[in-house]
Amino acid sequence: MADLTIKDVARICGVGVSTVSRAINNHPDINPATKQKILQVIEENNYIPNNSARNLKRTDSNTIAILIKGIANPFFLAMFNIFEQELATQDYSFILQRVQQDEDELQVALAIEKEKRLKGIIFLGGRVDRKGEEWKALSSPYVLCTTAPEKEMLTPEVNYISIDDEAESFRLVDYLCKLGHKRIAIIRPSYTDRGIGRTRYNGYVKALRQNGVELDQSLVVYMKDDIEAFTPANGYAVTRELLESGAEFDALFAMSDTMAIGACKALLEAGKKIPEDVAVAGFDGIDMASFYHPSITTVCQPKEEMARASIQMLFDMIKGKKPEKNQLIFKAVLQYGESTGK
């Protein structure tokens, strides 16, 4: 689609270009109602102010943007290495753009796309709560990798690679139930999260019900908003609060290995034995899960394979070819560690 210019915004709003500029730059010398109208038009039309006119005149470069939500998660490190290797063979490079937890991935992508003149975009982490037609705002080919789309949002035109987070979460929690655990706590993102927080939680609930274990909301705890998401620090802080609450639990499922490691530290500091007093399980299959003591039972995602598949799908689209499949679901592996016993 054609880029909307600042002149177009001014024409739609019936104001001058200078007025649009003042609204964009939050200048105090503008009528609040006029400012609101301009900002609404900007949002509805996906207008992104271009900070460098020179970028509009640049020829296309062989550059892929990788947008990542959860950059502190070491799960993505192995994927970066694969991206770099695969892109180098095609004489391409990539830029890495961090997306904050409260930022909209699509809006960030639109901004970078206009500034950088990209050949393609890969989204890592985050959520998909936009309908398929909304992604058409992007003029570059894209692939959503390791995201967690809402089922109603996963329309046929969405290019998507991941595991079945709900099914894999079910498998892990079912395993904990089969070991005899009845009080399984879970650390999840905010209840408003529409990404892996919701899908993995759904798997947790289904596994409890299938095993005749009653869901206890006092054992459903949420990551801290003031600490980086999916980090050891977050898992540590949340588990300490859970212990201080006096809630009784014999197992703990953290939605990432990094949080599971932080949770283990809190449990050990409280004098708990792992897994004798509390079994601990994570998710992702990062290398540290195997080397931590005790080693962490986790769902190991095939991150290298997903990274290569993402690059292959993206280059098919860049070259004008329709991918054989534009939605791929990979199978994960339940990796047993010492944190849940033998």
Coordinates of C-alpha atoms in Angstrom, one line a residue:
M1 CA 0.0 0.0 0.0
A2 CA 1.2 3.6 -0.7
D3 CA 2.8 5.5 2.2
L4 CA 0.6 8.2 3.7
T5 CA 2.4 11.5 3.8
I6 CA 2.1 14.3 6.3
K7 CA 0.4 16.3 3.5
D8 CA -2.2 13.6 3.2
V9 CA -2.9 13.7 7.0
A10 CA -3.2 17.5 6.8
R11 CA -5.7 17.2 3.9
I12 CA -7.8 14.6 5.7
C13 CA -8.0 16.7 8.8
G14 CA -8.5 20.0 7.0
V15 CA -5.5 21.6 8.7
G16 CA -2.1 22.8 7.6
V17 CA 1.1 20.7 7.6
S18 CA 2.5 22.7 10.4
T19 CA -0.5 21.9 12.6
V20 CA 0.0 18.1 12.0
S21 CA 3.7 18.5 12.9
R22 CA 2.8 20.2 16.2
A23 CA 0.4 17.4 17.0
I24 CA 3.0 14.8 16.3
N25 CA 5.6 16.5 18.4
N26 CA 3.1 17.2 21.3
H27 CA 3.5 20.9 20.9
P28 CA 1.4 22.9 23.5
D29 CA 0.3 25.5 20.9
I30 CA -2.5 23.4 19.4
N31 CA -6.2 23.0 20.1
P32 CA -6.8 19.7 22.0
A33 CA -9.7 18.7 19.9
T34 CA -7.7 19.3 16.7
K35 CA -4.8 17.3 18.1
Q36 CA -7.1 14.4 19.0
K37 CA -8.5 14.4 15.5
I38 CA -5.1 14.4 13.9
L39 CA -3.8 11.6 16.1
Q40 CA -6.9 9.5 15.4
V41 CA -6.3 9.8 11.6
I42 CA -2.6 8.9 12.1
E43 CA -3.6 5.7 14.0
E44 CA -6.4 4.7 11.7
N45 CA -4.1 5.1 8.6
N46 CA -0.9 3.6 10.1
Y47 CA 0.9 6.8 9.3
I48 CA 4.5 6.7 10.7
P49 CA 6.4 10.0 10.7
N50 CA 9.7 9.6 8.8
N51 CA 12.6 11.1 10.7
S52 CA 14.9 11.0 7.8
A53 CA 13.9 12.0 4.3
R54 CA 17.1 10.5 3.0
N55 CA 15.9 7.1 3.9
L56 CA 13.0 7.5 1.5
K57 CA 15.5 8.0 -1.4
R58 CA 17.7 5.1 -0.5
T59 CA 17.7 2.0 -2.7
D60 CA 16.6 -1.2 -1.1
S61 CA 19.3 -3.1 0.9
N62 CA 19.5 -6.7 1.6
T63 CA 18.3 -6.3 5.2
I64 CA 15.9 -8.3 7.3
A65 CA 14.5 -6.9 10.5
I66 CA 14.1 -9.2 13.5
L67 CA 11.6 -7.8 16.0
I68 CA 11.9 -9.5 19.4
K69 CA 9.7 -9.2 22.5
G70 CA 11.6 -10.7 25.5
I71 CA 15.1 -10.0 24.4
A72 CA 16.5 -11.0 27.8
N73 CA 15.3 -14.6 27.2
P74 CA 18.4 -16.8 26.3
F75 CA 16.0 -19.0 24.4
F76 CA 16.4 -16.7 21.4
L77 CA 20.2 -16.7 21.4
A78 CA 20.5 -20.0 19.4
M79 CA 18.0 -18.7 16.9
F80 CA 20.1 -15.5 16.3
N81 CA 23.1 -17.7 15.4
I82 CA 21.0 -19.6 12.8
F83 CA 19.5 -16.4 11.4
E84 CA 23.0 -15.0 11.0
Q85 CA 24.4 -18.1 9.3
E86 CA 21.4 -18.5 6.9
L87 CA 21.2 -14.9 6.0
A88 CA 25.0 -14.7 5.3
T89 CA 24.7 -17.5 2.7
Q90 CA 22.2 -15.2 0.8
D91 CA 24.4 -12.1 1.2
Y92 CA 21.8 -10.6 3.6
S93 CA 22.2 -9.0 7.0
F94 CA 19.7 -8.4 9.8
I95 CA 18.9 -5.7 12.3
L96 CA 17.6 -6.5 15.7
Q97 CA 14.8 -4.4 17.2
R98 CA 13.6 -4.8 20.7
V99 CA 9.8 -4.5 21.3
Q100 CA 8.8 -3.5 24.8
Q101 CA 6.1 -5.6 26.6
D102 CA 3.5 -2.8 26.2
E103 CA 4.3 -2.0 22.6
D104 CA 2.3 -3.1 19.5
E105 CA 4.5 -5.3 17.3
L106 CA 2.8 -4.2 14.1
Q107 CA 3.2 -0.5 14.8
V108 CA 6.9 -1.0 15.6
A109 CA 7.3 -3.0 12.4
L110 CA 5.6 -0.3 10.3
A111 CA 7.9 2.3 11.7
I112 CA 11.0 0.3 11.0
E113 CA 9.8 -0.7 7.6
K114 CA 9.4 2.9 6.5
E115 CA 12.8 4.0 7.9
K116 CA 14.9 1.0 6.8
R117 CA 13.4 -0.1 3.5
L118 CA 13.5 -3.8 4.5
K119 CA 13.3 -6.9 2.4
G120 CA 11.5 -8.8 5.1
I121 CA 10.6 -9.1 8.8
I122 CA 10.6 -11.8 11.4
F123 CA 8.7 -11.4 14.6
L124 CA 10.0 -13.3 17.6
G125 CA 8.0 -13.8 20.8
G126 CA 5.1 -11.6 21.8
R127 CA 1.5 -12.2 20.8
V128 CA -0.8 -12.2 17.8
D129 CA -4.1 -10.4 18.5
R130 CA -4.6 -8.8 15.1
K131 CA -6.8 -10.2 12.4
G132 CA -5.1 -11.5 9.2
E133 CA -6.1 -8.5 7.1
E134 CA -4.4 -6.1 9.5
W135 CA -1.0 -7.6 8.6
K136 CA -1.5 -6.5 5.1
A137 CA -0.5 -3.0 6.2
L138 CA 3.1 -4.3 5.9
S139 CA 4.6 -4.0 2.5
S140 CA 7.4 -6.4 3.3
P141 CA 7.1 -10.2 3.6
Y142 CA 6.9 -11.3 7.2
V143 CA 7.0 -14.5 9.4
L144 CA 5.6 -14.8 12.9
C145 CA 8.0 -17.2 14.8
T146 CA 7.5 -18.6 18.3
T147 CA 4.5 -16.3 18.8
A148 CA 1.2 -17.4 20.3
P149 CA -1.8 -16.4 18.1
E150 CA -5.3 -16.4 19.3
K151 CA -7.1 -19.2 17.3
E152 CA -9.6 -16.7 15.9
M153 CA -6.7 -14.5 14.7
L154 CA -4.9 -17.3 12.9
T155 CA -6.5 -16.8 9.5
P156 CA -5.0 -18.6 6.4
E157 CA -3.0 -15.6 5.2
V158 CA -1.0 -15.2 8.5
N159 CA 2.6 -16.6 8.0
Y160 CA 3.3 -18.5 11.2
I161 CA 5.9 -20.9 12.7
S162 CA 5.7 -22.2 16.3
I163 CA 4.9 -25.2 18.5
D164 CA 1.5 -26.0 19.9
D165 CA 2.0 -24.2 23.2
E166 CA -1.3 -25.4 24.7
A167 CA -0.7 -29.1 23.9
E168 CA 2.9 -29.0 25.1
S169 CA 1.9 -27.3 28.3
F170 CA -0.7 -29.9 28.8
R171 CA 1.8 -32.7 28.3
L172 CA 4.2 -31.2 30.9
V173 CA 1.5 -30.6 33.6
D174 CA 0.0 -34.1 32.8
Y175 CA 3.4 -35.5 33.6
L176 CA 3.5 -33.7 36.9
C177 CA 0.0 -35.0 37.8
K178 CA 1.1 -38.6 36.8
L179 CA 4.0 -38.2 39.3
G180 CA 1.3 -37.8 42.0
H181 CA 1.3 -34.0 42.4
K182 CA -2.0 -32.5 43.4
R183 CA -1.0 -28.9 44.4
I184 CA 0.7 -27.5 41.2
A185 CA 1.4 -23.8 41.3
I186 CA 2.0 -21.9 38.0
I187 CA 3.8 -18.7 37.2
R188 CA 2.2 -16.9 34.2
P189 CA 2.1 -13.5 32.7
S190 CA -0.7 -11.1 33.4
Y191 CA -4.2 -12.5 33.1
T192 CA -4.8 -10.1 30.3
D193 CA -1.9 -11.6 28.2
R194 CA -3.2 -13.0 24.9
G195 CA 0.0 -14.7 24.0
I196 CA 1.8 -17.8 25.4
G197 CA 0.5 -16.8 28.9
R198 CA -3.0 -17.7 27.8
T199 CA -2.3 -20.7 25.7
R200 CA 0.1 -22.4 28.2
Y201 CA -2.3 -21.6 31.0
N202 CA -5.1 -23.3 29.1
G203 CA -2.9 -26.4 28.8
Y204 CA -2.3 -26.3 32.5
V205 CA -6.0 -26.1 33.3
K206 CA -6.9 -29.0 30.9
A207 CA -4.2 -31.2 32.4
L208 CA -5.5 -30.6 35.9
R209 CA -9.1 -31.4 35.0
Q210 CA -8.2 -34.5 33.0
N211 CA -6.3 -35.8 36.1
G212 CA -9.1 -35.0 38.5
V213 CA -7.1 -32.2 40.2
E214 CA -9.1 -29.2 41.3
L215 CA -7.9 -25.8 40.1
D216 CA -6.9 -23.6 43.0
Q217 CA -6.6 -19.9 42.1
S218 CA -4.3 -19.2 45.0
L219 CA -1.7 -21.3 43.2
V220 CA -2.0 -19.2 40.0
V221 CA 0.5 -16.4 40.4
Y222 CA 1.6 -13.7 38.0
M223 CA 4.9 -12.2 36.9
K224 CA 5.8 -8.9 38.4
D225 CA 5.1 -5.9 36.2
D226 CA 8.1 -3.9 37.5
I227 CA 10.6 -6.7 36.7
E228 CA 11.6 -7.7 33.1
A229 CA 9.3 -10.5 32.0
F230 CA 10.4 -14.1 31.8
T231 CA 13.7 -13.6 33.7
P232 CA 15.2 -15.4 36.7
A233 CA 14.6 -12.2 38.8
N234 CA 10.9 -12.4 38.1
G235 CA 10.6 -16.1 38.9
Y236 CA 12.6 -15.5 42.1
A237 CA 10.4 -12.6 43.3
V238 CA 7.1 -14.3 42.5
T239 CA 8.1 -17.6 44.2
R240 CA 9.2 -15.7 47.3
E241 CA 5.8 -14.0 47.5
L242 CA 4.1 -17.4 46.9
L243 CA 6.0 -18.9 49.8
E244 CA 5.3 -16.0 52.1
S245 CA 1.6 -16.3 51.3
G246 CA 1.6 -19.6 53.1
A247 CA 0.0 -21.4 50.1
E248 CA 0.8 -25.1 50.1
F249 CA 2.1 -26.6 46.8
D250 CA 4.1 -29.6 45.9
A251 CA 5.0 -28.6 42.3
L252 CA 5.7 -25.4 40.4
F253 CA 5.4 -24.8 36.7
A254 CA 7.1 -21.7 35.4
M255 CA 6.3 -20.6 31.9
S256 CA 10.0 -20.3 31.0
D257 CA 13.2 -22.0 32.1
T258 CA 14.7 -18.7 33.2
M259 CA 11.8 -18.1 35.6
A260 CA 12.1 -21.7 36.8
I261 CA 15.8 -21.2 37.7
G262 CA 14.8 -18.1 39.7
A263 CA 12.0 -20.0 41.4
C264 CA 14.5 -22.8 42.4
K265 CA 16.7 -20.2 44.1
A266 CA 13.8 -18.9 46.1
L267 CA 12.7 -22.4 47.1
L268 CA 16.2 -23.4 48.1
E269 CA 16.7 -20.2 50.2
A270 CA 13.4 -21.1 52.0
G271 CA 14.9 -24.4 53.0
K272 CA 12.8 -26.4 50.5
K273 CA 14.3 -29.5 48.8
I274 CA 13.9 -30.0 45.1
P275 CA 12.2 -32.2 44.1
E276 CA 11.5 -33.9 47.5
D277 CA 9.4 -30.9 48.8
V278 CA 8.6 -29.1 45.6
A279 CA 9.1 -30.3 42.0
V280 CA 9.9 -27.6 39.5
A281 CA 9.3 -27.5 35.7
G282 CA 10.1 -24.9 33.1
F283 CA 9.5 -24.3 29.4
D284 CA 11.7 -23.6 26.3
G285 CA 14.7 -26.0 26.6
I286 CA 17.5 -23.5 27.0
D287 CA 21.0 -24.9 27.6
M288 CA 21.1 -23.5 31.2
A289 CA 18.2 -25.8 32.1
S290 CA 20.5 -28.8 31.7
F291 CA 23.5 -27.3 33.5
Y292 CA 21.6 -25.8 36.4
H293 CA 21.6 -27.9 39.7
P294 CA 19.2 -29.5 39.9
S295 CA 18.7 -29.8 36.1
I296 CA 15.3 -28.5 35.1
T297 CA 12.5 -30.6 33.5
T298 CA 11.3 -28.6 30.6
V299 CA 9.6 -28.6 27.2
C300 CA 12.4 -28.3 24.7
Q301 CA 11.4 -26.3 21.6
P302 CA 13.3 -27.2 18.3
K303 CA 14.5 -23.6 18.1
E304 CA 17.2 -24.2 15.4
E305 CA 14.7 -26.0 13.1
M306 CA 12.1 -23.2 13.6
A307 CA 14.7 -20.5 12.8
R308 CA 15.8 -22.2 9.6
A309 CA 12.2 -22.8 8.6
S310 CA 11.4 -19.1 9.2
I311 CA 14.3 -18.0 6.9
Q312 CA 13.2 -20.4 4.2
M313 CA 9.6 -19.3 4.3
L314 CA 10.7 -15.6 4.3
F315 CA 13.0 -16.0 1.3
D316 CA 10.4 -17.9 -0.7
M317 CA 8.1 -14.9 -0.3
I318 CA 11.0 -12.4 -1.1
K319 CA 11.6 -14.3 -4.3
G320 CA 7.9 -14.2 -5.2
K321 CA 7.3 -17.8 -4.5
K322 CA 4.3 -19.0 -2.5
P323 CA 5.6 -21.1 0.4
E324 CA 4.5 -24.8 0.3
K325 CA 3.0 -24.2 3.8
N326 CA 2.8 -20.8 5.4
Q327 CA 1.8 -22.2 8.8
L328 CA 4.0 -24.7 10.5
I329 CA 3.6 -26.3 13.9
F330 CA 6.7 -28.1 15.2
K331 CA 6.7 -30.9 17.8
A332 CA 8.6 -30.2 21.1
V333 CA 10.3 -32.7 23.4
L334 CA 9.6 -33.2 27.1
Q335 CA 13.1 -33.2 28.6
Y336 CA 13.3 -34.8 32.0
G337 CA 15.6 -33.2 34.6
E338 CA 16.4 -33.7 38.3
S339 CA 14.0 -31.0 39.3
T340 CA 11.0 -33.3 39.1
G341 CA 12.7 -36.5 40.3
K342 CA 13.5 -39.7 38.5

